[in-house]
Short mmCIF file of C-alpha atoms in Angstrom, two decimals:
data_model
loop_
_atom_site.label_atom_id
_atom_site.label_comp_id
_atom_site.label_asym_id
_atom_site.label_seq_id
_atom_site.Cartn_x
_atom_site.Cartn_y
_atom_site.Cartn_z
CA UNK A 238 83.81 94.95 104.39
CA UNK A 239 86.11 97.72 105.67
CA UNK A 240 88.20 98.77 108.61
CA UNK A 241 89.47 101.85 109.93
CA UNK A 242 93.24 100.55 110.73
CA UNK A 243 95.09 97.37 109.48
CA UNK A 244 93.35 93.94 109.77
CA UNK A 245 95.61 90.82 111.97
CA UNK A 246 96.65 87.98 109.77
CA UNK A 247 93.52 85.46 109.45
CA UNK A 248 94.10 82.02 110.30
CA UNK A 249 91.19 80.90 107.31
CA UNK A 250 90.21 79.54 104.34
CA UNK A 251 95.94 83.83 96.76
CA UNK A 252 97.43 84.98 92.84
CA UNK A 253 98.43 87.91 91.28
CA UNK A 254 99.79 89.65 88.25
CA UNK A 255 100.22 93.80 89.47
CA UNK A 256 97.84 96.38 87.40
CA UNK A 257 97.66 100.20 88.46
CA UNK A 258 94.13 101.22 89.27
CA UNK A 259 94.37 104.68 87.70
CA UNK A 260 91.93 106.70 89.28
CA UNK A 261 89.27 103.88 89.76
CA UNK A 262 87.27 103.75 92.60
CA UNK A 263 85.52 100.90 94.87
CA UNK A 264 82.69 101.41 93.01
CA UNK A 265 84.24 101.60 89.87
CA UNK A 266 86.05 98.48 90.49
CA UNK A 267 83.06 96.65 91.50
CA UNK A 268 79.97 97.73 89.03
CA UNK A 269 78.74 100.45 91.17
CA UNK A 270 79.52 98.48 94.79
CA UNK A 271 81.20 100.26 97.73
CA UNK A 272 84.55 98.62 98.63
CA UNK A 273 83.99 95.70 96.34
CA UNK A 274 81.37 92.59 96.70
CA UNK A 275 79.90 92.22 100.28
CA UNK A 276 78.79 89.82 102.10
CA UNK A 277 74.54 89.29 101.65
CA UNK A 278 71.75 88.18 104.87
CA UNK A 279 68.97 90.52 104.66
CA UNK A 280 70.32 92.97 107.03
CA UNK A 281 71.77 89.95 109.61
CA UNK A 282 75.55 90.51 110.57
CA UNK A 283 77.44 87.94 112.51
CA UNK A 284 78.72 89.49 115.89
CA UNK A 285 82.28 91.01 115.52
CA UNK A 286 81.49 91.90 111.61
CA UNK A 287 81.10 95.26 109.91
CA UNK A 288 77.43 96.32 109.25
CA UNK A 289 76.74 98.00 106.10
CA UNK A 290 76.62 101.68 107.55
CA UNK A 291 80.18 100.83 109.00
CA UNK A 292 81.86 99.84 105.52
CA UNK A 293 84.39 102.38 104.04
CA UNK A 294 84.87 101.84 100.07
CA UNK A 295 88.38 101.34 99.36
CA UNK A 296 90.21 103.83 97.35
CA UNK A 297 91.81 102.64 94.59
CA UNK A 298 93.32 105.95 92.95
CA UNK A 299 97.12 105.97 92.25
CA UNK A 300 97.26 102.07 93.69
CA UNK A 301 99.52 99.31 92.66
CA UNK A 302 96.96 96.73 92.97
CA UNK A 303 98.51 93.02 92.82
CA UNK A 304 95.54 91.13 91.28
CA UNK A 305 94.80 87.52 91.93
CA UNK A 306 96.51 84.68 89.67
CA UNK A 307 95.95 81.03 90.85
CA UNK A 308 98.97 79.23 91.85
CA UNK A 309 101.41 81.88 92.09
CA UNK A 310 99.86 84.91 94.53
CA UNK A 311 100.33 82.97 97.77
CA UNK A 312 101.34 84.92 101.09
CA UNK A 313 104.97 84.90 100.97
CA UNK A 314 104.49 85.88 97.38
CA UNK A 315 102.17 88.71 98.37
CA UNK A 316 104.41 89.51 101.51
CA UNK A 317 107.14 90.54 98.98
CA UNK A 318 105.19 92.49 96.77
CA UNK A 319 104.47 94.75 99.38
CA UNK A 320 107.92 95.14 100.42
CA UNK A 321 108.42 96.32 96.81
CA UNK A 322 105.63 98.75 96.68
CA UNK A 323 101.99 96.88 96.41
CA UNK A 324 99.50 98.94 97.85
CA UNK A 325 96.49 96.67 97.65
CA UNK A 326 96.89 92.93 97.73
CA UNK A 327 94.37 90.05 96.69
CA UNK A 328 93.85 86.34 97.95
CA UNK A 329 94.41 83.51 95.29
CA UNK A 330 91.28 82.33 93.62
CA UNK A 331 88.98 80.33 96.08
CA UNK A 332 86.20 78.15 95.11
CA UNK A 333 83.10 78.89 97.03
CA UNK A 334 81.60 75.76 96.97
CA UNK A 335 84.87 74.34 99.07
CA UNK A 336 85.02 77.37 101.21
CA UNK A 337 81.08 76.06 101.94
CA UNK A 338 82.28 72.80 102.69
CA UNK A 339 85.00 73.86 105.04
CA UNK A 340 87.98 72.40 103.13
CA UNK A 341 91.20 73.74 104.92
CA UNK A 342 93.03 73.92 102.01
CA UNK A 343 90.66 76.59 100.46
CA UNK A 344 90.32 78.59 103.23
CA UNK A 345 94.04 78.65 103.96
CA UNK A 346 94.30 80.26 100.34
CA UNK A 347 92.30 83.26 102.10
CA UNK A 348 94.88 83.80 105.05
CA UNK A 349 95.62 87.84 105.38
CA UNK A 350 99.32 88.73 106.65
CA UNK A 351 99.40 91.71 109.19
CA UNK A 352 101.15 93.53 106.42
CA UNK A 353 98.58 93.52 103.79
CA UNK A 354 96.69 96.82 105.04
CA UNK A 355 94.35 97.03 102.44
CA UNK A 356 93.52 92.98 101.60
CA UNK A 357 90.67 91.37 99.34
CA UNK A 358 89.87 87.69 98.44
CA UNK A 359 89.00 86.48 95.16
CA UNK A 360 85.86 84.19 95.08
CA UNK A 361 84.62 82.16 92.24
CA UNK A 362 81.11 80.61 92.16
CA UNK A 363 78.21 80.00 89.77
CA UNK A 364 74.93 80.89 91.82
CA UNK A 365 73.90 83.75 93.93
CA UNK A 366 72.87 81.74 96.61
CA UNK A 367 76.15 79.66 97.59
CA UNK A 368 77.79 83.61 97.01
CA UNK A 369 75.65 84.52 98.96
CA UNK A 370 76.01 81.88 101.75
CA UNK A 371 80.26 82.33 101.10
CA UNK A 372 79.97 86.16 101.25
CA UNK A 373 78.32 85.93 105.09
CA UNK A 374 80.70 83.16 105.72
CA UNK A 375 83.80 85.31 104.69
CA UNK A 376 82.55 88.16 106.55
CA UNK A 377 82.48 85.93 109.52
CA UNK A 378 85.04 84.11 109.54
CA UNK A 379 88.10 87.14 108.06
CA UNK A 380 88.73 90.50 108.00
CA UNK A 381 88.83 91.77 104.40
CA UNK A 382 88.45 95.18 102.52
CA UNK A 383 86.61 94.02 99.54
CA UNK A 384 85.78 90.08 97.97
CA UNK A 385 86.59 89.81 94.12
CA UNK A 386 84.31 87.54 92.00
CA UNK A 387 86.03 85.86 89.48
CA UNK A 388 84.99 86.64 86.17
CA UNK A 389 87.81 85.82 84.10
CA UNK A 390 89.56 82.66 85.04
CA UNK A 391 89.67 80.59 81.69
CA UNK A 392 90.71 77.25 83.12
CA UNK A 393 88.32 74.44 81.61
CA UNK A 394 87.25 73.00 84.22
CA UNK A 395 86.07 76.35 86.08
CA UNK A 396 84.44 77.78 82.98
CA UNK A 397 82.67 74.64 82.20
CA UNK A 398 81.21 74.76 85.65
CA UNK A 399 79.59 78.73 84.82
CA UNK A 400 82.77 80.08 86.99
CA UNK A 401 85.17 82.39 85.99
CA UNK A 402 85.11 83.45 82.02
CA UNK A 403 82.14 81.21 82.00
CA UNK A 404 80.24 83.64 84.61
CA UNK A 405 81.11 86.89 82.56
CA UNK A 406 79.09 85.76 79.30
CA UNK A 407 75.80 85.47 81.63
CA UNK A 408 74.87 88.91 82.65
CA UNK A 409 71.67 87.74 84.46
CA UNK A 410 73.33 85.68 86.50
CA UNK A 411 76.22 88.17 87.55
CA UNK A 412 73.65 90.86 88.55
CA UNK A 413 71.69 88.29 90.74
CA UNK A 414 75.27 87.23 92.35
CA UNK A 415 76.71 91.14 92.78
CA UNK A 416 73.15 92.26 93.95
CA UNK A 417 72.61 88.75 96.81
CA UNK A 418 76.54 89.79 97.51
CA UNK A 419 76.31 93.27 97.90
CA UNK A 420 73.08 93.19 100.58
#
């Protein structure tokens, strides 16, 4: 998902450490995907969303990207890491089942401040069809740049479940999930 100009805060369904993306691209960044992980449905785009010949990838070169970390990359946390320099700023983790279910305590962990011009959200699921179903929901719903799947959250209970570092050791699965996303 891309826009030409900065996206309004989101009222929807956050947590970071900072790491430079030296020279990296949106396709680096994302196996080989433009702008990061988009949203899947076959060609069908809800009205007011960017169709795939509309995305932009983002351009990660000579960034200061402020990657997710659960419980601490909230707004006002983000908010101030772009008044010290961030450049590219990215939701806390969500879970997609409860962004599927509508809980407003997940989606609020996806709300975009006007300030964060270039603005991703980090999504962690376990089969490419609720990604899938998340992904067109996100789209929706937000205005993001790129969506993040989680790959390396080590958290027992999320890994146990195939999310986060539990996802990573199951190639198949990833490449079904990136490929439904991506669509």
């Amino acid at each position: 998902w891309a826009s030409d100009g900065p996206a309004p805060a989101v009222d929807g369904p956050g947590k970071e450490e900072s790491a430079r993306a030296e020279g990296a691209t949106g396709a680096d960044a994302a196996e080989g995907l433009e702008g990061g992980c988009t949203a899947g449905g076959g060609g069908h785009y809800p009205s007011g969303s960017v169709a795939t010949s509309e995305r932009r990838a983002v351009d990660w070169r000579g960034k200061l990207y402020l990657a997710p970390l659960t419980t601490v990359g909230n707004l006002p946390y983000r908010r101030v890491c772009k008044g010290y320099g961030a450049d590219i700023t990215c939701s806390e983790m969500a879970m997609a089942t409860n962004l599927l279910q509508g809980q407003a305590s997940e989606w609020a962990l996806l709300r975009r401040h006007v300030s964060e011009d270039v603005f991703g959200v980090q999504i962690a699921g376990n089969s490419a069809e609720t990604m899938a179903r998340v992904a067109q929901l996100i789209e929706a719903e937000t205005e993001v740049d790129f969506v993040d799947i989680n790959m390396g959250c080590p958290i027992d209970l999320v890994c146990n479940r195939g999310m986060g570092a539990g996802l990573a050791q199951r190639a198949n699965k990833v490449q079904g999930i990136v490929r439904v996303m991506s669509q």
